[in-house]
Structure formats: C-alpha cells, structure tokens
Amino acid sequence: MSLFTKLFGGGEKSNPEPVGYKGFDIFPDLIAEGGKYRLSARIEKTIDGDRKTHAVIRADVFESRDQAESFSITKAKQVIDEQGERIFDTVIR
C-alpha cells in the first residue's frame, strides 16, 4: 500500500464479516475521507425471499478505522431497535 493510499484512503477495501443483530445483518461500509473515516453501515435482511438493504450514513468522522466500524455497528443497531423492518419501507423520490 502506497504512502498516499495510507494518508488519503482508497486502495484495498476490507470486507468485514456481517454482525448479526435481531435477524438483521450489519456491514460496516466506512467511507474514507482525507485519512479519516465517515460512519456508514449497510443493514440487510431477507424478507419473504427478497434481500432488503438499508444504508446508514452519518456526518460523524473518526480518526481510526476500528473506532468508525464500532460506532457504525452501534448506530445501525440503534436504527434497528427504533424502526425494525420499517427501515425498508422508506422510498426516496
């Protein structure tokens, strides 16, 4: 990995294992920004044979990848607790 990749992000993208929570799968999908990481996660669940996906993206930015992943998972769990399967009902127009 080059020095520029380490400083500014990009390059190899990790594919973390999903975290199971109340029947949902949570994938931390961090966004690298200028050497920091924006809180972002993907929540997925199979409902009636159809795989549903919901993205959680926040303004929070962290210095460490591990810290960003941890907070992304925590935030996704909070969304699941508050909304459950209704998160998949949202239609953006």
mmCIF file of C-alpha atoms in Angstrom:
data_model
loop_
_atom_site.group_PDB
_atom_site.id
_atom_site.type_symbol
_atom_site.label_atom_id
_atom_site.label_comp_id
_atom_site.label_asym_id
_atom_site.label_seq_id
_atom_site.Cartn_x
_atom_site.Cartn_y
_atom_site.Cartn_z
ATOM 1 C CA MET A 1 0.000 0.000 0.000
ATOM 2 C CA SER A 2 1.453 3.363 -1.002
ATOM 3 C CA LEU A 3 2.023 6.296 1.307
ATOM 4 C CA PHE A 4 -0.668 8.300 -0.494
ATOM 5 C CA THR A 5 -3.197 5.494 -0.066
ATOM 6 C CA LYS A 6 -2.435 5.326 3.659
ATOM 7 C CA LEU A 7 -2.781 9.091 4.036
ATOM 8 C CA PHE A 8 -5.797 9.741 1.830
ATOM 9 C CA GLY A 9 -7.728 6.478 1.793
ATOM 10 C CA GLY A 10 -8.660 4.261 -1.109
ATOM 11 C CA GLY A 11 -6.761 1.222 -2.263
ATOM 12 C CA GLU A 12 -7.648 -2.039 -0.585
ATOM 13 C CA LYS A 13 -11.154 -2.174 0.794
ATOM 14 C CA SER A 14 -11.774 -4.517 3.667
ATOM 15 C CA ASN A 15 -14.816 -6.753 3.557
ATOM 16 C CA PRO A 16 -15.712 -7.222 7.199
ATOM 17 C CA GLU A 17 -17.934 -10.106 8.213
ATOM 18 C CA PRO A 18 -21.512 -9.054 8.925
ATOM 19 C CA VAL A 19 -22.613 -8.602 12.503
ATOM 20 C CA GLY A 20 -25.873 -10.406 13.216
ATOM 21 C CA TYR A 21 -28.414 -8.482 15.280
ATOM 22 C CA LYS A 22 -32.085 -9.404 15.824
ATOM 23 C CA GLY A 23 -32.250 -11.225 12.489
ATOM 24 C CA PHE A 24 -30.544 -8.414 10.543
ATOM 25 C CA ASP A 25 -27.022 -8.380 9.077
ATOM 26 C CA ILE A 26 -24.956 -5.252 9.675
ATOM 27 C CA PHE A 27 -21.993 -4.464 7.417
ATOM 28 C CA PRO A 28 -19.745 -1.529 8.341
ATOM 29 C CA ASP A 29 -19.273 0.306 4.994
ATOM 30 C CA LEU A 30 -16.919 3.069 6.029
ATOM 31 C CA ILE A 31 -16.262 5.995 3.728
ATOM 32 C CA ALA A 32 -12.599 7.082 3.653
ATOM 33 C CA GLU A 33 -12.234 10.861 3.622
ATOM 34 C CA GLY A 34 -8.825 12.503 3.803
ATOM 35 C CA GLY A 35 -7.288 9.918 6.121
ATOM 36 C CA LYS A 36 -10.395 9.722 8.314
ATOM 37 C CA TYR A 37 -13.469 7.511 8.158
ATOM 38 C CA ARG A 38 -17.123 8.542 7.937
ATOM 39 C CA LEU A 39 -19.667 6.488 9.881
ATOM 40 C CA SER A 40 -21.534 4.306 7.402
ATOM 41 C CA ALA A 41 -23.195 0.903 7.573
ATOM 42 C CA ARG A 42 -25.427 -1.308 5.470
ATOM 43 C CA ILE A 43 -28.296 -3.171 7.128
ATOM 44 C CA GLU A 44 -29.656 -6.225 5.299
ATOM 45 C CA LYS A 45 -32.362 -8.798 5.914
ATOM 46 C CA THR A 46 -34.120 -11.413 3.810
ATOM 47 C CA ILE A 47 -37.891 -10.937 3.972
ATOM 48 C CA ASP A 48 -40.196 -13.313 2.080
ATOM 49 C CA GLY A 49 -37.245 -14.494 -0.021
ATOM 50 C CA ASP A 50 -36.263 -10.944 -1.034
ATOM 51 C CA ARG A 51 -32.974 -9.436 0.223
ATOM 52 C CA LYS A 52 -33.641 -5.917 1.541
ATOM 53 C CA THR A 53 -30.928 -3.297 2.115
ATOM 54 C CA HIS A 54 -30.859 -0.016 4.035
ATOM 55 C CA ALA A 55 -27.891 2.372 4.217
ATOM 56 C CA VAL A 56 -26.984 4.350 7.333
ATOM 57 C CA ILE A 57 -24.645 7.294 6.667
ATOM 58 C CA ARG A 58 -23.868 9.942 9.267
ATOM 59 C CA ALA A 59 -21.792 13.100 9.414
ATOM 60 C CA ASP A 60 -19.610 11.613 12.182
ATOM 61 C CA VAL A 61 -15.951 11.210 11.144
ATOM 62 C CA PHE A 62 -13.325 9.215 13.069
ATOM 63 C CA GLU A 63 -9.528 9.099 13.035
ATOM 64 C CA SER A 64 -9.361 5.334 13.441
ATOM 65 C CA ARG A 65 -10.934 2.700 11.187
ATOM 66 C CA ASP A 66 -11.660 0.449 14.194
ATOM 67 C CA GLN A 67 -13.454 3.242 16.031
ATOM 68 C CA ALA A 68 -15.508 4.118 12.933
ATOM 69 C CA GLU A 69 -16.503 0.451 12.464
ATOM 70 C CA SER A 70 -17.525 0.148 16.113
ATOM 71 C CA PHE A 71 -19.665 3.290 16.023
ATOM 72 C CA SER A 72 -21.172 2.288 12.648
ATOM 73 C CA ILE A 73 -22.333 -1.022 14.117
ATOM 74 C CA THR A 74 -23.682 0.698 17.240
ATOM 75 C CA LYS A 75 -25.621 3.229 15.153
ATOM 76 C CA ALA A 76 -27.057 0.504 12.907
ATOM 77 C CA LYS A 77 -28.242 -1.404 15.998
ATOM 78 C CA GLN A 78 -29.916 1.770 17.254
ATOM 79 C CA VAL A 79 -31.737 2.190 13.923
ATOM 80 C CA ILE A 80 -32.882 -1.450 14.063
ATOM 81 C CA ASP A 81 -34.116 -1.023 17.660
ATOM 82 C CA GLU A 82 -36.041 2.142 16.764
ATOM 83 C CA GLN A 83 -37.511 1.128 13.394
ATOM 84 C CA GLY A 84 -37.200 -2.624 12.891
ATOM 85 C CA GLU A 85 -38.238 -3.790 9.415
ATOM 86 C CA ARG A 86 -39.836 -0.394 8.704
ATOM 87 C CA ILE A 87 -36.395 0.812 7.590
ATOM 88 C CA PHE A 88 -37.043 -0.995 4.328
ATOM 89 C CA ASP A 89 -40.335 0.858 3.746
ATOM 90 C CA THR A 90 -38.594 4.175 3.036
ATOM 91 C CA VAL A 91 -38.901 5.278 -0.581
ATOM 92 C CA ILE A 92 -36.623 8.086 -1.783
ATOM 93 C CA ARG A 93 -38.033 10.124 -4.654
#
